[in-house]
C-alpha cells in the first residue's frame, strides 16, 4: 500500500552507455493515484449536526498544528548529516546519519491525532443510530471491514446503511481508514507509535557530453542532460549509525539531490510514509466522510 511514496516504473528515462556498454539506468517514477472523490451537495453545514465528530476533527487539526510547531525547529536544526567521499571503485559514496533523534513527543502527538480521527468515525455511527430514534449499542463503531459491517452499524436507518456501504466502495479512502485503524490499535493497546527521523529520496541531474541514451543501443541518441531517479529505488531509514544511501557512477556526472522527511517507522502498517502528509490525509478523508454524511442524510 503506497500513499505518497513514488515507486520505480517500467519506462526507461535514460540508459547510459560508454562505448556502447551499459553503466547506469534511470527510470520513471509511478506516483500513487489520488483518492477517489465523491461529489458533494452545495449547501452549508449545520454546526449542531455531528457536533461530536466535528469536535474530534477540530482537536486533531489542533494537534497537527502543534506537531508542526515541534517539527519545524527540529528540521531547521539540520539534524541529518550528509558526507560524500571518493570510493575505491570510482565515483563517490554518499553516507548519512542522524545527529539528533526526533523529539519523543512527536510519536505521542501523532498517536493522539490518529485516535481523535478514528473516534470521529465511531461517533458518526453512534449519531446515525440516534438519528434513527435508537440508542447506540456497545458494538456500534465505524466498519473497517465488510465482515463486521452488520454488527457495527446495527440500529442505523436503511438510508444511512446504504450511505456507509457506498462509502466503502471508495477503495483508496478505505485503505487510508484501515491503516489509521491499525495504527490506532497499536497506539492504544501496544505502544506509542514509532516514527523515525527520515527516509531518503534520491534524484539526480545527470549529463555527460560523450554519452548517449535510449532504451536500446540502436535507438540511443546523444544525451543532453535530464533529471531522473536512479533505478532500484528503496527506502533508507536513517539512524545514529552512518548509512550509505547511494554510490555514484564513475562514468556519469551526477548532481545528487536528496530529500529527507520524518516518516512512520519500519514494521508499522504504513512504514516509510511521510508522517505529516499521512496525518493530513487521514484528517481529510474523515472530514470528507462526515461532510458527505451530513449533506446526504440531513
CSV table of C-alpha atoms in Angstrom, one decimal:
chain,number,residue,atom,x,y,z
A,1,UNK,CA,0.0,0.0,0.0
A,2,UNK,CA,1.6,3.3,-1.0
A,3,UNK,CA,0.0,6.7,-0.5
A,4,UNK,CA,2.7,9.2,-1.2
A,5,UNK,CA,5.9,7.3,-2.0
A,6,UNK,CA,6.7,7.1,-5.7
A,7,UNK,CA,7.9,3.7,-6.9
A,8,UNK,CA,10.1,2.7,-9.8
A,9,UNK,CA,8.2,2.4,-13.1
A,10,UNK,CA,8.9,0.3,-16.2
A,11,UNK,CA,9.8,3.1,-18.6
A,12,UNK,CA,13.5,3.8,-19.0
A,13,UNK,CA,14.1,7.5,-18.9
A,14,UNK,CA,17.8,7.3,-19.6
A,15,UNK,CA,20.1,4.3,-20.3
A,16,UNK,CA,23.7,5.5,-20.1
A,17,UNK,CA,26.3,3.8,-22.2
A,18,UNK,CA,30.1,4.4,-22.6
A,19,UNK,CA,31.5,3.0,-25.8
A,20,UNK,CA,28.2,1.0,-26.2
A,21,UNK,CA,28.5,-0.6,-22.7
A,22,UNK,CA,25.7,-0.1,-20.1
A,23,UNK,CA,26.7,1.8,-17.0
A,24,UNK,CA,23.6,3.3,-15.3
A,25,UNK,CA,19.9,3.4,-15.8
A,26,UNK,CA,17.3,6.0,-14.7
A,27,UNK,CA,13.6,5.1,-14.7
A,28,UNK,CA,10.4,7.0,-14.5
A,29,UNK,CA,8.5,7.2,-11.2
A,30,UNK,CA,5.0,6.0,-10.7
A,31,UNK,CA,3.1,8.3,-8.4
A,32,UNK,CA,0.2,6.8,-6.4
A,33,UNK,CA,-3.3,7.6,-7.8
A,34,UNK,CA,-5.3,10.3,-6.0
A,35,UNK,CA,-8.0,9.3,-3.5
A,36,UNK,CA,-11.4,8.8,-5.1
A,37,UNK,CA,-13.6,12.0,-4.9
A,38,UNK,CA,-17.3,11.8,-4.4
A,39,UNK,CA,-19.4,14.9,-5.4
A,40,UNK,CA,-20.8,17.0,-2.5
A,41,UNK,CA,-24.1,18.9,-2.5
A,42,UNK,CA,-23.6,22.6,-2.5
A,43,UNK,CA,-25.1,23.8,0.8
A,44,UNK,CA,-23.9,25.0,4.2
A,45,UNK,CA,-23.2,22.7,7.1
A,46,UNK,CA,-25.2,22.8,10.4
A,47,UNK,CA,-22.8,23.1,13.4
A,48,UNK,CA,-25.4,21.1,15.5
A,49,UNK,CA,-25.2,18.1,13.3
A,50,UNK,CA,-22.5,15.6,14.1
A,51,UNK,CA,-21.2,18.0,16.7
A,52,UNK,CA,-19.1,15.3,18.4
A,53,UNK,CA,-17.3,14.0,15.3
A,54,UNK,CA,-16.6,17.6,14.2
A,55,UNK,CA,-15.1,18.4,17.6
A,56,UNK,CA,-12.8,15.4,17.3
A,57,UNK,CA,-11.7,16.6,13.9
A,58,UNK,CA,-11.1,20.1,15.3
A,59,UNK,CA,-9.0,18.6,18.0
A,60,UNK,CA,-7.0,16.5,15.6
A,61,UNK,CA,-6.3,19.6,13.4
A,62,UNK,CA,-5.1,21.5,16.5
A,63,UNK,CA,-2.7,18.6,17.4
A,64,UNK,CA,-1.3,18.6,13.8
A,65,UNK,CA,-0.6,22.3,14.2
A,66,UNK,CA,1.1,21.5,17.5
A,67,UNK,CA,3.2,18.8,15.7
A,68,UNK,CA,4.3,21.3,13.1
A,69,UNK,CA,5.5,23.6,15.9
A,70,UNK,CA,7.6,20.8,17.3
A,71,UNK,CA,9.0,19.5,14.0
A,72,UNK,CA,9.9,22.9,12.3
A,73,UNK,CA,12.7,23.8,14.8
A,74,UNK,CA,14.0,20.2,14.7
A,75,UNK,CA,14.2,20.3,10.9
A,76,UNK,CA,15.7,23.7,10.9
A,77,UNK,CA,18.5,22.5,13.2
A,78,UNK,CA,19.7,20.3,10.3
A,79,UNK,CA,19.7,17.0,12.3
A,80,UNK,CA,20.8,14.9,9.3
A,81,UNK,CA,24.5,14.9,8.4
A,82,UNK,CA,25.5,14.1,4.8
A,83,UNK,CA,29.0,13.1,3.9
A,84,UNK,CA,30.4,12.5,0.5
A,85,UNK,CA,33.7,10.7,-0.1
A,86,UNK,CA,35.6,9.2,-3.0
A,87,UNK,CA,35.1,5.5,-3.5
A,88,UNK,CA,37.8,3.0,-4.4
A,89,UNK,CA,35.8,1.7,-7.4
A,90,UNK,CA,35.4,5.2,-8.7
A,91,UNK,CA,32.7,7.8,-8.3
A,92,UNK,CA,31.7,8.8,-4.7
A,93,UNK,CA,29.9,7.3,-1.8
A,94,UNK,CA,27.2,9.3,-0.1
A,95,UNK,CA,26.6,8.5,3.6
A,96,UNK,CA,24.1,9.9,6.0
A,97,UNK,CA,23.2,9.7,9.7
A,98,UNK,CA,21.0,11.4,12.3
A,99,UNK,CA,22.9,13.8,14.6
A,100,UNK,CA,19.8,14.2,16.7
A,101,UNK,CA,16.8,11.9,17.1
A,102,UNK,CA,13.3,13.1,16.7
A,103,UNK,CA,11.7,14.6,19.8
A,104,UNK,CA,10.0,11.8,21.7
A,105,UNK,CA,6.8,13.8,21.9
A,106,UNK,CA,6.3,13.5,18.1
A,107,UNK,CA,5.2,9.9,18.5
A,108,UNK,CA,2.7,10.7,21.3
A,109,UNK,CA,1.1,13.6,19.4
A,110,UNK,CA,0.9,11.5,16.2
A,111,UNK,CA,-1.0,8.8,18.1
A,112,UNK,CA,-3.4,11.4,19.6
A,113,UNK,CA,-4.1,12.7,16.1
A,114,UNK,CA,-5.0,9.3,14.8
A,115,UNK,CA,-7.1,8.4,17.9
A,116,UNK,CA,-9.2,11.6,17.6
A,117,UNK,CA,-9.8,10.9,13.9
A,118,UNK,CA,-10.7,7.3,14.5
A,119,UNK,CA,-13.1,8.3,17.3
A,120,UNK,CA,-14.8,10.8,15.0
A,121,UNK,CA,-15.8,8.0,12.7
A,122,UNK,CA,-17.1,5.9,15.6
A,123,UNK,CA,-19.1,8.9,16.9
A,124,UNK,CA,-20.5,9.3,13.4
A,125,UNK,CA,-22.1,5.9,13.5
A,126,UNK,CA,-23.5,6.4,17.0
A,127,UNK,CA,-25.1,9.7,15.9
A,128,UNK,CA,-26.7,7.9,12.9
A,129,UNK,CA,-28.2,5.4,15.4
A,130,UNK,CA,-29.6,8.3,17.4
A,131,UNK,CA,-30.9,9.9,14.3
A,132,UNK,CA,-32.9,6.7,13.7
A,133,UNK,CA,-34.6,7.0,17.1
A,134,UNK,CA,-32.5,4.3,18.9
A,135,UNK,CA,-29.7,4.2,21.4
A,136,UNK,CA,-26.1,3.2,20.4
A,137,UNK,CA,-25.1,-0.3,21.4
A,138,UNK,CA,-21.7,-1.5,22.7
A,139,UNK,CA,-20.6,-2.7,19.2
A,140,UNK,CA,-21.6,0.4,17.3
A,141,UNK,CA,-18.5,1.8,15.5
A,142,UNK,CA,-17.3,2.7,12.1
A,143,UNK,CA,-17.0,-0.5,10.0
A,144,UNK,CA,-13.4,-1.2,8.8
A,145,UNK,CA,-14.3,-4.5,7.1
A,146,UNK,CA,-17.3,-6.0,5.4
A,147,UNK,CA,-17.4,-8.9,7.8
A,148,UNK,CA,-18.2,-6.7,10.8
A,149,UNK,CA,-20.4,-4.2,8.9
A,150,UNK,CA,-23.8,-5.6,10.1
A,151,UNK,CA,-22.9,-5.7,13.8
A,152,UNK,CA,-21.1,-2.4,13.9
A,153,UNK,CA,-23.9,-0.5,12.2
A,154,UNK,CA,-26.9,-2.1,13.9
A,155,UNK,CA,-29.6,0.5,14.6
A,156,UNK,CA,-28.8,2.9,11.7
A,157,UNK,CA,-31.5,3.6,9.2
A,158,UNK,CA,-31.6,1.9,5.8
A,159,UNK,CA,-30.6,5.1,4.1
A,160,UNK,CA,-27.6,5.5,6.5
A,161,UNK,CA,-26.6,1.9,5.9
A,162,UNK,CA,-26.8,2.4,2.2
A,163,UNK,CA,-24.6,5.5,2.5
A,164,UNK,CA,-22.0,3.7,4.6
A,165,UNK,CA,-21.9,0.8,2.1
A,166,UNK,CA,-21.4,3.3,-0.7
A,167,UNK,CA,-18.5,4.9,1.1
A,168,UNK,CA,-16.9,1.5,1.4
A,169,UNK,CA,-16.7,1.4,-2.4
A,170,UNK,CA,-14.1,4.2,-2.3
A,171,UNK,CA,-11.1,1.9,-2.3
A,172,UNK,CA,-8.4,4.4,-1.5
A,173,UNK,CA,-10.5,6.0,1.3
A,174,UNK,CA,-10.9,2.6,2.9
A,175,UNK,CA,-7.2,1.8,2.5
A,176,UNK,CA,-6.5,5.0,4.5
A,177,UNK,CA,-9.1,4.3,7.1
A,178,UNK,CA,-7.8,0.7,7.5
A,179,UNK,CA,-4.2,1.9,8.0
A,180,UNK,CA,-5.5,4.5,10.5
A,181,UNK,CA,-7.5,1.9,12.4
A,182,UNK,CA,-4.5,-0.4,12.7
A,183,UNK,CA,-2.2,2.4,13.9
A,184,UNK,CA,-4.9,3.4,16.5
A,185,UNK,CA,-5.0,-0.2,17.8
A,186,UNK,CA,-1.2,-0.3,18.1
A,187,UNK,CA,-1.1,3.1,19.9
A,188,UNK,CA,-3.9,2.1,22.4
A,189,UNK,CA,-3.0,-1.5,23.1
A,190,UNK,CA,0.6,-2.0,22.3
A,191,UNK,CA,3.0,1.0,22.5
A,192,UNK,CA,3.3,4.6,21.5
A,193,UNK,CA,3.6,4.9,17.7
A,194,UNK,CA,7.1,4.9,16.4
A,195,UNK,CA,8.3,7.4,13.9
A,196,UNK,CA,11.8,7.7,12.6
A,197,UNK,CA,13.9,10.6,11.6
A,198,UNK,CA,13.9,10.3,7.9
A,199,UNK,CA,13.7,8.3,4.8
A,200,UNK,CA,15.7,9.3,1.7
A,201,UNK,CA,14.5,10.1,-1.8
A,202,UNK,CA,17.3,10.5,-4.4
A,203,UNK,CA,17.1,12.4,-7.7
A,204,UNK,CA,20.0,13.4,-9.9
A,205,UNK,CA,20.8,15.9,-12.6
A,206,UNK,CA,22.9,14.0,-15.0
A,207,UNK,CA,24.7,14.7,-18.3
A,208,UNK,CA,28.0,13.9,-19.9
A,209,UNK,CA,28.6,15.1,-23.5
A,210,UNK,CA,30.2,11.9,-24.8
A,211,UNK,CA,27.4,9.7,-23.6
A,212,UNK,CA,24.3,8.6,-25.5
A,213,UNK,CA,21.0,7.4,-24.1
A,214,UNK,CA,18.0,5.4,-25.1
A,215,UNK,CA,16.1,2.1,-24.4
A,216,UNK,CA,18.4,0.2,-26.7
A,217,UNK,CA,21.8,0.7,-28.3
A,218,UNK,CA,20.3,1.0,-31.7
A,219,UNK,CA,17.8,3.7,-30.5
A,220,UNK,CA,20.4,5.7,-28.5
A,221,UNK,CA,20.7,9.4,-29.2
A,222,UNK,CA,23.2,12.0,-27.9
A,223,UNK,CA,22.4,12.7,-24.2
A,224,UNK,CA,21.6,16.4,-23.5
A,225,UNK,CA,21.1,16.1,-19.7
A,226,UNK,CA,18.0,15.4,-17.6
A,227,UNK,CA,16.7,14.9,-14.0
A,228,UNK,CA,15.7,11.4,-13.0
A,229,UNK,CA,15.7,8.8,-10.3
A,230,UNK,CA,18.4,6.0,-10.2
A,231,UNK,CA,17.0,2.6,-10.9
A,232,UNK,CA,16.4,0.4,-7.8
A,233,UNK,CA,14.6,2.9,-5.6
A,234,UNK,CA,14.4,1.8,-2.0
A,235,UNK,CA,13.6,3.3,1.4
A,236,UNK,CA,16.5,4.1,3.6
A,237,UNK,CA,15.7,4.6,7.3
A,238,UNK,CA,18.3,6.7,9.0
A,239,UNK,CA,19.6,6.2,12.5
A,240,UNK,CA,22.6,7.2,14.6
A,241,UNK,CA,24.8,4.9,12.6
A,242,UNK,CA,26.0,6.1,9.2
A,243,UNK,CA,24.3,4.5,6.3
A,244,UNK,CA,25.5,4.6,2.7
A,245,UNK,CA,22.4,5.8,0.8
A,246,UNK,CA,23.9,6.0,-2.7
A,247,UNK,CA,27.0,5.4,-4.8
A,248,UNK,CA,27.5,7.4,-7.9
A,249,UNK,CA,28.8,6.0,-11.2
A,250,UNK,CA,32.4,6.9,-12.1
A,251,UNK,CA,31.2,7.4,-15.7
A,252,UNK,CA,28.3,9.7,-15.1
A,253,UNK,CA,28.4,13.2,-13.8
A,254,UNK,CA,25.6,13.3,-11.2
A,255,UNK,CA,24.5,16.2,-9.2
A,256,UNK,CA,22.6,14.4,-6.4
A,257,UNK,CA,19.6,16.0,-4.7
A,258,UNK,CA,18.4,14.1,-1.5
A,259,UNK,CA,15.1,14.7,0.1
A,260,UNK,CA,14.7,13.8,3.8
A,261,UNK,CA,11.5,13.7,5.8
A,262,UNK,CA,10.1,12.3,9.1
A,263,UNK,CA,8.3,9.0,8.4
A,264,UNK,CA,6.5,6.2,10.1
A,265,UNK,CA,9.0,3.6,11.3
A,266,UNK,CA,9.7,0.2,9.9
A,267,UNK,CA,7.2,-2.6,10.7
A,268,UNK,CA,4.3,-0.2,11.0
A,269,UNK,CA,1.3,-0.6,8.6
A,270,UNK,CA,2.4,2.4,6.6
A,271,UNK,CA,6.2,2.2,7.1
A,272,UNK,CA,8.2,4.8,5.2
A,273,UNK,CA,5.2,7.0,4.5
A,274,UNK,CA,5.8,10.7,5.4
A,275,UNK,CA,4.4,11.5,8.8
A,276,UNK,CA,2.7,14.9,8.3
A,277,UNK,CA,1.3,14.0,4.8
A,278,UNK,CA,-0.3,10.9,6.2
A,279,UNK,CA,-1.9,12.7,9.2
A,280,UNK,CA,-3.3,15.4,6.8
A,281,UNK,CA,-4.6,12.6,4.5
A,282,UNK,CA,-6.3,10.8,7.4
A,283,UNK,CA,-7.9,14.1,8.5
A,284,UNK,CA,-9.1,14.9,5.0
A,285,UNK,CA,-10.7,11.5,4.5
A,286,UNK,CA,-12.5,11.6,7.8
A,287,UNK,CA,-13.7,15.1,7.3
A,288,UNK,CA,-14.9,14.3,3.8
A,289,UNK,CA,-16.9,11.3,5.1
A,290,UNK,CA,-18.6,13.3,7.8
A,291,UNK,CA,-19.4,16.2,5.4
A,292,UNK,CA,-20.9,13.7,3.0
A,293,UNK,CA,-23.0,12.1,5.7
A,294,UNK,CA,-24.5,15.4,6.7
A,295,UNK,CA,-25.2,16.5,3.2
A,296,UNK,CA,-26.7,13.2,2.1
A,297,UNK,CA,-28.6,12.2,5.3
A,298,UNK,CA,-29.8,15.5,6.8
